[in-house]
């Protein structure tokens, strides 16, 4: 029994939680300060990033300081890297939100507070080394997400998005909890390490644990919108506030990917566990299904948000390629891919939220026709993000795909890598269609009621520049991620 | 004797939870939920965890179900409306799915049997053991629950709040909205 609590380790989470509370109090006592909430929240997020840097032992090999919080959270270069990716998506979404909230007349502190608490849930989820902590963090995150999806109360499509997400999410939470119960019943532990050890010690296939893992994979597959569990994402993305979708479509997937990695690692930890290769097959199936379903359904979408939703399914398919053979080496491609996905997808949704003024209606791709010349900056950012999503070379999106496919080939999964490359070729078509409309079609729509502020532009430029710069000069990034993921 | 009690209450729990799902009147469904929760509380007591059993009755069967009843009364839900009750097509999809699921779970338990695990020792299940675990080993999850409750309260107010100004705010004063150019014309509006 440990009674040693090093609260400093929780500094990033504490900073974010406190900032959320402060913003809520300011909303109550000084609502005239609403315009400055974005700045405050962004500052808090940057502060949390610094706090994470401060508490992480970057230069020596420490997985978790044993004894603190009974070893329930991990503080390592690995969690630091994932933390930064989550915080990056939080900053981008916060920057993009201001103009949307003002335009729609729903600017309120609750939005920023809930978004910050989402980030708290995510940080706890990716640092947790134990399933109950993961579940509680997941619930904190999910509650915030449901409320934010319904934040635009006046338009019914937003409520519809939230209801769909909430009903399926609540169902999936029950699945996750049941899965945890079964795994605990089969292995006697809720810790990833303990589960791995118990599974390795059992000479026979443990059916009970397999069923539990199946539920857990389904639950995190839902959060990542992997193919058979993706049905919620197009409707939710379409109806929820666009700048929030910039967060919803990336950040939960980042933390879920790490949890999924830890789950699969626990399964294969024994090495000789007889059903570990079956999990490879299962993940490969999910990956291929996501790539096919995502890409082919994205082809026929006319609404840009739905298109991005289905393309997100495809992207998670590419990401899963790295997790078919789970070892420490698969973390680097996963991280590169997630970073690329955060930048390009959040950038795309930022521009979408700035250029479409009627959130209750469809966001037709055709409406963007010719706007690349009317809005050179935003159009350029959107084009860069689209090219990156398509995996065109000098961008980070290309690099992400490259390392994922390279890792798959290195694991001997040439067939899967070929399917991935072919699927991403299909993807290029619908991403390029957006660029085509932006620059090569005559204008069909006059801008009306748009509010493009400096915050939103900053987010779009940050995302596009990050995508380009890291794609052109990836050496530093790759070296740092290699170090971060190699430390065990 | 213990096995008999277990069988009775386990059967009661399953039967009453079926009623919860199947009954058309929400009030009946809620009342049979009380029976389910009470039966589960009895199972807790049989497992040697009387404190958990008491909590189950106090919080779930007491507070939460009463809340359900309040909501049902306030919303005046007498019966699920006829339109919502039509589930012909849905049934044909749901039934094979449910059977498949039950078969899979049943097969797993039948094949795997009960894993050989040590039962919890009495001092772990006791009130003191529970409190010690909660406030030392599992302090972090306990604190996360605190945040979770805060989020739930704020989230509920956000979700239940009236839309600001109803439809009127759709027609906002648009003086700082962009017309044709990229630049906002005026920045100041509160």
XYZ file of C-alpha atoms in Angstrom:
678
model
C 0.000 0.000 0.000
C 1.456 3.298 -1.003
C 0.619 6.587 0.584
C 3.053 8.672 -1.416
C 1.335 11.110 -3.727
C 3.447 13.321 -5.892
C 0.827 15.823 -6.988
C 3.415 17.592 -9.099
C 3.159 14.716 -11.561
C -0.399 15.785 -12.263
C 0.609 19.389 -12.931
C -0.500 19.466 -16.604
C -3.940 18.123 -15.722
C -4.221 20.429 -12.709
C -3.358 23.492 -14.804
C -6.026 22.634 -17.372
C -8.685 21.822 -14.765
C -8.003 25.016 -12.846
C -8.118 27.086 -16.019
C -11.506 25.580 -16.835
C -12.824 26.477 -13.387
C -11.437 30.026 -13.623
C -13.074 30.544 -17.006
C -16.394 29.283 -15.641
C -16.174 31.674 -12.677
C -15.279 34.564 -14.977
C -18.272 33.661 -17.140
C -20.443 34.023 -14.041
C -18.976 37.204 -12.531
C -17.543 39.035 -15.527
C -19.263 37.951 -18.729
C -17.902 41.008 -20.505
C -14.514 39.302 -20.557
C -15.870 36.559 -22.826
C -13.797 37.701 -25.766
C -10.611 36.994 -23.850
C -11.525 33.436 -22.866
C -9.883 32.035 -25.981
C -6.602 33.694 -25.108
C -6.881 32.488 -21.526
C -7.640 28.916 -22.561
C -4.830 28.864 -25.118
C -2.424 30.201 -22.497
C -3.545 27.491 -20.072
C -2.992 24.831 -22.726
C 0.495 26.121 -23.465
C 1.116 26.213 -19.710
C 0.002 22.597 -19.474
C 2.448 21.760 -22.257
C 5.247 23.389 -20.312
C 4.120 21.621 -17.139
C 4.246 18.301 -18.963
C 7.764 19.136 -20.108
C 8.638 20.073 -16.529
C 7.399 16.853 -14.924
C 8.669 14.456 -17.580
C 12.064 12.918 -17.014
C 13.297 13.545 -20.526
C 16.886 12.516 -20.265
C 16.912 9.506 -18.053
C 15.123 6.223 -18.354
C 12.127 6.271 -16.050
C 8.860 4.682 -17.088
C 6.939 5.783 -14.040
C 8.061 6.912 -10.660
C 7.138 3.827 -8.744
C 4.999 4.341 -5.709
C 3.408 7.618 -6.675
C -0.310 7.133 -7.029
C 0.370 3.465 -6.668
C 1.900 3.473 -10.155
C -1.453 4.280 -11.745
C -0.084 6.902 -14.096
C 2.936 6.853 -16.295
C 5.185 9.843 -16.821
C 7.603 9.154 -19.605
C 8.911 10.693 -22.825
C 6.302 8.569 -24.596
C 3.352 10.048 -22.713
C 4.959 13.479 -23.103
C 4.968 13.111 -26.885
C 1.320 12.023 -26.944
C 0.451 14.833 -24.492
C 1.947 17.399 -26.847
C -0.070 16.051 -29.778
C -3.296 16.259 -27.735
C -2.505 19.776 -26.520
C -1.699 20.856 -30.071
C -5.129 19.785 -31.245
C -6.679 21.573 -28.248
C -4.919 24.819 -29.141
C -5.952 24.593 -32.795
C -9.565 23.930 -31.877
C -9.647 26.753 -29.307
C -8.231 29.208 -31.837
C -10.766 28.140 -34.437
C -13.702 28.370 -32.028
C -13.778 32.094 -31.294
C -15.082 33.248 -34.657
C -17.645 30.439 -34.860
C -19.008 31.133 -31.391
C -19.198 34.881 -32.012
C -20.770 34.447 -35.429
C -23.454 32.200 -34.004
C -23.936 34.336 -30.897
C -23.211 31.466 -28.525
C -19.897 32.621 -27.095
C -19.843 31.388 -23.493
C -17.220 30.260 -21.034
C -18.696 26.788 -20.727
C -17.421 25.967 -24.189
C -13.811 26.702 -23.318
C -14.070 25.046 -19.913
C -15.526 21.851 -21.369
C -12.902 21.768 -24.092
C -10.120 22.120 -21.526
C -11.640 19.345 -19.435
C -11.776 17.174 -22.537
C -8.033 17.657 -22.723
C -7.721 16.677 -19.033
C -9.611 13.458 -19.715
C -7.390 12.720 -22.693
C -4.158 13.346 -20.801
C -5.267 11.082 -17.959
C -6.372 8.450 -20.446
C -3.065 8.289 -22.230
C -1.050 8.360 -19.018
C -3.109 5.734 -17.198
C -1.539 2.329 -16.750
C -4.682 0.747 -15.421
C -8.060 0.076 -16.990
C -10.310 1.648 -14.343
C -8.405 4.922 -14.540
C -8.618 4.711 -18.314
C -12.364 4.185 -18.073
C -12.934 7.126 -15.728
C -10.809 9.396 -17.913
C -12.733 8.153 -20.936
C -16.039 8.984 -19.260
C -14.838 12.479 -18.317
C -13.819 12.992 -21.913
C -17.036 11.569 -23.343
C -19.344 13.687 -21.181
C -17.530 16.829 -22.317
C -17.709 15.706 -25.932
C -21.464 15.017 -25.799
C -22.170 18.447 -24.341
C -19.898 20.236 -26.784
C -21.496 18.431 -29.736
C -24.859 19.826 -28.597
C -23.450 23.267 -27.860
C -25.228 25.011 -30.711
C -28.679 24.784 -29.173
C -30.585 26.702 -31.805
C -30.013 24.350 -34.689
C -31.611 20.951 -34.450
C -28.902 19.210 -36.447
C -26.450 19.911 -33.629
C -28.750 18.251 -31.099
C -29.204 15.356 -33.510
C -25.446 14.976 -33.759
C -25.115 14.995 -29.987
C -27.958 12.514 -29.441
C -26.526 10.070 -31.956
C -23.092 10.357 -30.463
C -24.416 10.145 -26.913
C -26.623 7.082 -27.422
C -23.923 5.085 -29.144
C -21.268 6.418 -26.799
C -23.219 5.432 -23.701
C -23.724 1.974 -25.153
C -20.033 1.706 -25.917
C -19.138 2.807 -22.383
C -21.162 -0.114 -21.081
C -19.251 -2.387 -23.445
C -15.937 -1.025 -22.221
C -16.921 -1.533 -18.606
C -18.118 -5.066 -19.255
C -14.909 -5.750 -21.127
C -12.865 -4.487 -18.185
C -14.902 -6.682 -15.836
C -14.303 -9.764 -17.992
C -10.595 -9.085 -18.342
C -10.362 -8.552 -14.603
C -12.268 -11.765 -14.039
C -9.930 -13.689 -16.312
C -6.619 -12.218 -15.224
C -7.207 -10.837 -11.740
C -5.721 -7.477 -12.628
C -6.805 -4.231 -14.209
C -3.265 -3.071 -14.911
C -1.834 -3.491 -18.381
C 1.321 -5.014 -16.929
C -0.568 -7.388 -14.654
C -2.916 -8.431 -17.454
C 0.038 -9.142 -19.709
C 1.756 -11.206 -17.048
C -1.362 -13.198 -16.214
C -2.025 -13.935 -19.884
C 1.560 -15.002 -20.465
C 1.371 -17.338 -17.477
C -1.724 -19.126 -18.754
C -0.781 -21.936 -21.081
C -4.200 -22.192 -22.698
C -6.199 -19.801 -24.741
C -8.117 -17.640 -22.352
C -11.539 -17.265 -23.932
C -12.927 -15.068 -21.184
C -10.111 -12.544 -21.574
C -10.494 -12.677 -25.350
C -14.148 -11.707 -25.103
C -13.223 -8.889 -22.743
C -10.554 -7.654 -25.115
C -13.019 -7.842 -27.972
C -15.345 -5.482 -26.088
C -12.491 -3.136 -25.260
C -11.232 -3.058 -28.826
C -14.791 -2.318 -29.966
C -15.033 0.511 -27.426
C -11.790 2.188 -28.437
C -12.497 1.405 -32.068
C -15.674 3.409 -31.609
C -13.755 6.367 -30.219
C -11.296 6.115 -33.109
C -14.164 5.525 -35.596
C -12.651 2.379 -37.061
C -14.716 0.741 -39.788
C -17.447 -1.394 -38.251
C -17.810 1.098 -35.399
C -17.754 4.299 -37.451
C -21.474 4.784 -38.157
C -21.785 7.740 -35.793
C -19.024 9.857 -37.197
C -20.474 11.319 -40.426
C -23.701 12.470 -38.769
C -21.942 13.767 -35.688
C -19.258 15.596 -37.651
C -21.868 17.119 -39.899
C -24.052 18.453 -37.119
C -21.605 19.385 -34.388
C -19.945 22.826 -34.369
C -17.129 22.744 -36.934
C -14.314 24.069 -34.709
C -15.262 21.479 -32.107
C -15.139 18.787 -34.788
C -11.557 19.921 -35.398
C -10.990 18.582 -31.869
C -13.424 15.657 -31.885
C -12.048 14.238 -35.102
C -8.465 14.087 -33.889
C -7.817 14.310 -30.150
C -9.849 11.329 -28.847
C -8.235 9.194 -31.538
C -4.769 10.137 -30.309
C -5.376 8.920 -26.759
C -7.442 5.920 -27.887
C -4.638 4.818 -30.192
C -2.218 4.704 -27.268
C -4.706 2.795 -25.088
C -5.303 0.368 -27.953
C -1.560 -0.076 -28.307
C -1.249 -0.826 -24.590
C -4.101 -3.339 -24.738
C -2.616 -5.176 -27.696
C 0.830 -5.025 -26.116
C -0.606 -6.684 -23.015
C -2.032 -9.450 -25.203
C 1.177 -10.206 -27.038
C 3.450 -9.584 -24.075
C 3.759 -13.244 -23.321
C 5.147 -13.796 -26.802
C 4.002 -17.379 -26.676
C 0.385 -16.523 -25.957
C -1.405 -18.770 -28.417
C -4.047 -16.321 -29.510
C -1.771 -13.337 -30.044
C -1.551 -13.946 -33.783
C -5.327 -13.967 -33.937
C -5.278 -10.407 -32.680
C -2.938 -9.516 -35.507
C -5.495 -10.922 -37.918
C -8.306 -9.054 -36.202
C -6.445 -5.743 -36.305
C -5.496 -6.336 -39.926
C -9.162 -6.958 -40.710
C -10.212 -3.749 -38.958
C -7.487 -1.871 -40.779
C -8.437 -3.101 -44.251
C -12.147 -2.629 -43.562
C -11.525 0.954 -42.428
C -9.417 1.766 -45.455
C -11.967 0.378 -47.895
C -15.132 1.662 -46.220
C -13.650 5.072 -45.494
C -12.212 5.709 -48.917
C -15.081 4.423 -51.009
C -17.774 6.148 -48.978
C -15.777 9.376 -48.949
C -15.717 9.268 -52.750
C -19.451 9.839 -53.048
C -19.839 12.555 -50.411
C -20.836 16.035 -51.493
C -20.693 17.515 -48.005
C -17.142 18.416 -47.049
C -17.622 17.537 -43.367
C -19.034 14.108 -44.191
C -16.230 13.589 -46.662
C -13.698 14.371 -43.927
C -15.530 12.025 -41.552
C -15.238 9.084 -43.932
C -11.679 10.021 -44.803
C -10.976 9.977 -41.058
C -12.154 6.348 -41.003
C -9.687 5.602 -43.793
C -6.886 7.380 -41.938
C -7.479 5.288 -38.852
C -7.206 2.264 -41.145
C -3.716 3.343 -42.237
C -2.832 3.984 -38.612
C -3.913 0.481 -37.590
C -1.446 -0.971 -40.097
C 1.262 -0.027 -37.621
C -0.534 -1.912 -34.850
C -0.969 -5.218 -36.682
C 2.367 -6.350 -35.330
C 2.601 -4.715 -31.937
C 6.039 -3.911 -30.711
C 7.780 -0.851 -29.382
C 8.847 0.045 -32.933
C 5.250 0.555 -34.031
C 4.876 3.550 -31.728
C 7.020 5.873 -33.821
C 4.941 5.517 -37.018
C 1.776 5.827 -34.937
C 2.980 9.082 -33.411
C 4.122 10.572 -36.710
C 0.837 9.626 -38.294
C -1.218 11.042 -35.445
C 0.724 14.305 -35.472
C 0.203 14.629 -39.213
C -3.476 13.780 -38.853
C -3.969 16.317 -36.062
C -2.379 19.112 -38.080
C -4.047 18.468 -41.408
C -7.492 17.464 -40.201
C -7.769 20.231 -37.608
C -6.554 22.692 -40.240
C -9.161 21.501 -42.720
C -12.006 21.753 -40.195
C -10.797 25.196 -39.107
C -11.063 26.497 -42.655
C -14.435 24.790 -43.059
C -15.734 26.483 -39.919
C -14.526 29.860 -41.181
C -15.836 29.575 -44.744
C -19.320 28.151 -44.119
C -21.721 30.458 -42.330
C -24.809 28.267 -42.010
C -24.050 25.416 -39.642
C -27.572 24.015 -39.933
C -27.214 23.337 -43.635
C -25.034 21.194 -45.808
C -21.426 22.157 -46.287
C -21.247 21.425 -50.000
C -17.834 21.051 -51.550
C -19.195 22.763 -54.651
C -19.849 25.902 -52.579
C -16.111 26.416 -52.299
C -15.795 26.859 -56.078
C -13.386 29.626 -56.923
C -12.895 30.701 -53.339
C -9.197 29.925 -53.494
C -8.806 33.329 -55.162
C -11.255 35.160 -52.958
C -9.600 33.950 -49.778
C -6.002 33.274 -50.815
C -4.743 32.616 -47.294
C -7.501 30.287 -46.093
C -7.830 28.649 -49.497
C -4.109 27.995 -49.529
C -4.236 26.485 -46.030
C -7.141 24.240 -47.013
C -5.320 23.159 -50.159
C -2.175 22.305 -48.192
C -4.211 20.318 -45.667
C -6.057 18.472 -48.441
C -2.803 17.613 -50.226
C -1.379 16.409 -46.930
C -4.478 14.313 -46.193
C -4.050 12.806 -49.638
C -0.413 12.012 -48.867
C 1.218 14.174 -51.545
C 5.018 14.232 -51.000
C 6.367 17.419 -49.469
C 3.848 17.318 -46.620
C 3.725 15.647 -43.241
C 0.799 13.515 -44.414
C 3.094 11.838 -46.913
C 5.737 11.258 -44.256
C 3.146 9.705 -41.926
C 1.936 7.291 -44.597
C 5.519 6.549 -45.606
C 6.657 5.512 -42.115
C 3.473 3.514 -41.505
C 3.810 1.571 -44.761
C 7.552 1.162 -44.216
C 6.875 -0.264 -40.771
C 4.288 -2.641 -42.232
C 6.735 -3.850 -44.878
C 9.395 -4.258 -42.190
C 6.984 -6.478 -40.265
C 6.524 -8.597 -43.374
C 3.047 -7.302 -44.153
C 3.687 -6.461 -47.795
C 0.172 -7.365 -48.878
C -1.412 -5.035 -46.331
C 0.971 -2.240 -47.290
C 0.001 -2.651 -50.951
C -3.696 -2.440 -50.027
C -2.883 0.693 -48.028
C -1.086 2.358 -50.920
C -3.890 1.498 -53.351
C -6.513 2.762 -50.897
C -4.670 6.028 -50.428
C -4.557 6.443 -54.206
C -8.356 6.346 -54.157
C -8.180 8.941 -51.402
C -6.126 11.337 -53.512
C -9.076 11.677 -55.866
C -11.536 13.153 -53.423
C -8.981 15.354 -51.696
C -7.851 16.779 -55.013
C -11.478 17.410 -55.915
C -11.628 19.993 -53.126
C -8.487 21.682 -54.478
C -9.959 21.504 -57.971
C -13.109 23.282 -56.824
C -11.082 25.856 -54.922
C -8.959 26.954 -57.857
C -10.326 25.698 -61.153
C -14.064 26.297 -60.991
C -15.886 29.586 -61.428
C -17.426 31.054 -58.307
C -21.004 30.079 -57.642
C -21.626 31.538 -54.220
C -21.182 34.953 -52.694
C -19.806 34.985 -49.172
C -22.462 35.899 -46.675
C -22.331 36.300 -42.931
C -18.780 35.046 -42.600
C -16.678 36.100 -39.666
C -13.004 35.462 -40.254
C -10.964 36.641 -37.327
C -7.295 36.621 -36.560
C -7.578 33.610 -34.215
C -9.078 31.407 -36.868
C -6.507 32.501 -39.418
C -3.749 31.751 -36.921
C -5.079 28.221 -36.428
C -5.315 27.562 -40.151
C -1.856 28.979 -40.839
C -0.335 27.090 -37.907
C -1.782 23.813 -39.149
C -0.783 24.346 -42.768
C 2.687 25.645 -41.947
C 3.262 22.812 -39.491
C 2.191 20.285 -42.108
C 4.545 21.768 -44.673
C 7.529 22.540 -42.443
C 7.582 19.193 -40.671
C 7.123 17.489 -44.019
C 10.074 19.351 -45.526
C 12.432 19.097 -42.539
C 11.356 15.981 -40.637
C 14.776 14.999 -39.279
C 14.480 16.675 -35.890
C 10.947 15.424 -35.372
C 11.805 11.860 -36.297
C 14.907 11.799 -34.112
C 12.981 13.147 -31.147
C 10.157 10.655 -31.620
C 12.654 7.814 -31.986
C 14.150 8.764 -28.625
C 10.757 9.234 -27.011
C 9.445 5.862 -28.113
C 12.660 3.913 -27.580
C 12.897 4.629 -23.843
C 11.401 1.753 -21.963
C -29.476 -22.636 1.650
C -27.095 -20.015 0.273
C -27.292 -21.578 -3.174
C -31.056 -21.482 -2.997
C -31.091 -17.795 -2.091
C -28.595 -17.101 -4.832
C -30.696 -18.928 -7.423
C -33.880 -17.161 -6.380
C -32.413 -13.681 -6.496
C -30.330 -14.272 -9.592
C -33.448 -15.465 -11.420
C -35.364 -12.497 -10.044
C -32.657 -10.089 -11.249
C -32.683 -11.522 -14.757
C -36.475 -11.697 -14.985
C -37.027 -8.177 -13.685
C -34.376 -6.720 -15.958
C -36.162 -8.350 -18.884
C -39.307 -6.576 -17.745
C -37.366 -3.287 -17.632
C -36.478 -3.652 -21.277
C -39.721 -5.134 -22.525
C -42.482 -3.332 -20.640
C -44.262 -0.558 -22.455
C -45.093 1.598 -19.497
C -42.030 3.478 -18.263
C -43.358 3.490 -14.705
C -43.576 -0.308 -14.605
C -40.139 -0.542 -16.194
C -38.685 1.713 -13.527
C -40.364 -0.177 -10.714
C -39.001 -3.481 -11.965
C -35.603 -1.812 -12.160
C -35.918 -1.411 -8.385
C -36.440 -5.167 -8.138
C -33.359 -5.802 -10.301
C -31.173 -3.519 -8.229
C -32.477 -4.965 -4.982
C -31.735 -8.510 -6.162
C -28.215 -7.493 -7.116
C -27.837 -5.965 -3.655
C -28.769 -9.325 -2.163
C -26.131 -10.980 -4.341
C -23.553 -8.519 -3.001
C -24.506 -9.479 0.545
C -24.189 -13.165 -0.340
C -20.685 -12.473 -1.655
C -19.760 -11.106 1.750
C -19.915 -7.429 0.883
C -22.801 -6.078 2.989
C -21.585 -2.497 2.660
C -21.763 -2.619 -1.128
C -25.210 -4.165 -0.834
C -26.373 -1.338 1.413
C -24.923 1.261 -0.953
C -26.618 -0.435 -3.869
C -30.012 -0.131 -2.185
C -29.421 3.386 -0.865
C -28.035 4.951 -4.027
C -29.323 2.931 -6.948
C -32.648 1.550 -5.756
C -33.261 4.672 -3.681
C -31.944 7.875 -5.142
C -31.442 7.111 -8.800
C -34.684 5.285 -9.448
C -36.619 7.995 -7.607
C -34.972 10.465 -9.978
C -36.104 8.354 -12.917
C -39.669 8.387 -11.586
C -39.561 12.157 -11.178
C -38.419 12.609 -14.752
C -41.095 10.240 -16.026
C -43.767 12.099 -14.068
C -42.546 15.524 -15.142
C -42.392 14.521 -18.784
C -45.760 12.815 -18.375
C -44.648 9.665 -20.175
C -47.545 7.317 -19.618
C -46.841 4.827 -22.338
C -44.363 4.664 -25.085
C -46.249 6.195 -27.993
C -47.631 3.889 -30.620
C -45.244 5.160 -33.265
C -42.222 4.485 -31.087
C -43.616 1.083 -30.183
C -43.723 -0.197 -33.761
C -40.612 -2.226 -34.070
C -41.419 -4.848 -36.674
C -38.430 -4.315 -38.965
C -36.128 -3.547 -36.108
C -37.019 -6.785 -34.396
C -35.806 -8.895 -37.294
C -32.410 -7.272 -37.142
C -32.181 -7.101 -33.378
C -33.259 -10.654 -32.652
C -30.548 -12.506 -34.636
C -27.999 -10.029 -33.315
C -29.072 -10.633 -29.739
C -29.138 -14.412 -30.228
C -25.675 -14.333 -31.759
C -24.396 -12.271 -28.869
C -25.995 -14.486 -26.211
C -24.657 -17.565 -27.976
C -21.155 -16.132 -28.120
C -21.124 -15.100 -24.460
C -22.685 -18.397 -23.410
C -20.158 -20.385 -25.400
C -17.305 -18.457 -23.862
C -18.464 -19.058 -20.316
C -19.262 -22.672 -21.054
C -15.883 -23.320 -22.636
C -13.781 -21.291 -20.244
C -15.539 -22.085 -17.021
C -14.759 -20.033 -13.980
C -11.126 -18.953 -13.802
C -9.319 -20.076 -10.675
C -8.988 -16.900 -8.659
C -8.656 -16.278 -4.981
C -11.773 -14.825 -3.382
C -11.294 -11.397 -1.847
C -10.280 -11.552 1.765
C -12.676 -10.252 4.354
C -10.526 -7.260 5.314
C -10.528 -6.037 1.696
C -14.299 -6.142 1.459
C -14.818 -4.550 4.847
C -15.642 -0.883 5.148
C -12.172 -0.131 6.401
C -10.492 -2.092 3.629
C -12.661 -0.369 1.048
C -11.861 3.073 2.413
C -8.150 2.312 2.586
C -8.094 1.133 -1.008
C -10.123 4.119 -2.143
C -7.997 6.748 -0.436
C -4.545 5.278 -0.857
C -4.107 2.831 -3.713
C -6.901 4.205 -5.837
C -6.817 7.853 -4.831
C -6.228 8.989 -8.402
C -9.358 7.352 -9.873
C -11.266 8.692 -6.876
C -10.151 12.231 -7.698
C -10.998 11.714 -11.365
C -14.534 10.836 -10.292
C -14.663 14.250 -8.619
C -13.785 15.940 -11.891
C -16.249 13.682 -13.697
C -19.068 14.876 -11.440
C -18.119 18.523 -11.995
C -18.133 17.943 -15.730
C -21.513 16.229 -15.496
C -23.057 19.153 -13.590
C -21.708 21.781 -15.979
C -22.542 19.629 -18.977
C -26.117 19.108 -17.789
C -26.634 22.859 -17.408
C -25.155 23.470 -20.849
C -27.352 20.821 -22.438
C -30.540 21.817 -20.614
C -30.167 25.579 -20.901
C -32.634 27.431 -23.059
C -31.294 28.511 -26.411
C -30.189 32.140 -26.031
C -32.982 34.428 -27.283
C -34.626 31.634 -29.250
C -34.851 32.237 -32.966
C -34.292 35.965 -32.631
C -30.564 35.612 -32.247
C -30.376 34.021 -35.664
C -30.668 37.580 -36.950
C -27.723 39.050 -35.140
C -26.556 42.579 -35.765
C -24.096 41.874 -38.483
C -21.987 45.009 -38.417
C -18.768 43.147 -37.774
C -19.475 40.340 -40.165
C -17.449 40.049 -43.269
C -19.119 40.930 -46.525
C -16.977 40.382 -49.558
C -13.428 40.912 -48.323
C -11.213 38.862 -46.122
C -11.036 41.529 -43.404
C -13.621 42.008 -40.702
C -14.893 45.560 -40.910
C -15.304 46.311 -37.258
C -13.921 44.379 -34.350
C -15.834 45.815 -31.397
C -19.074 44.188 -30.356
C -19.935 42.853 -27.003
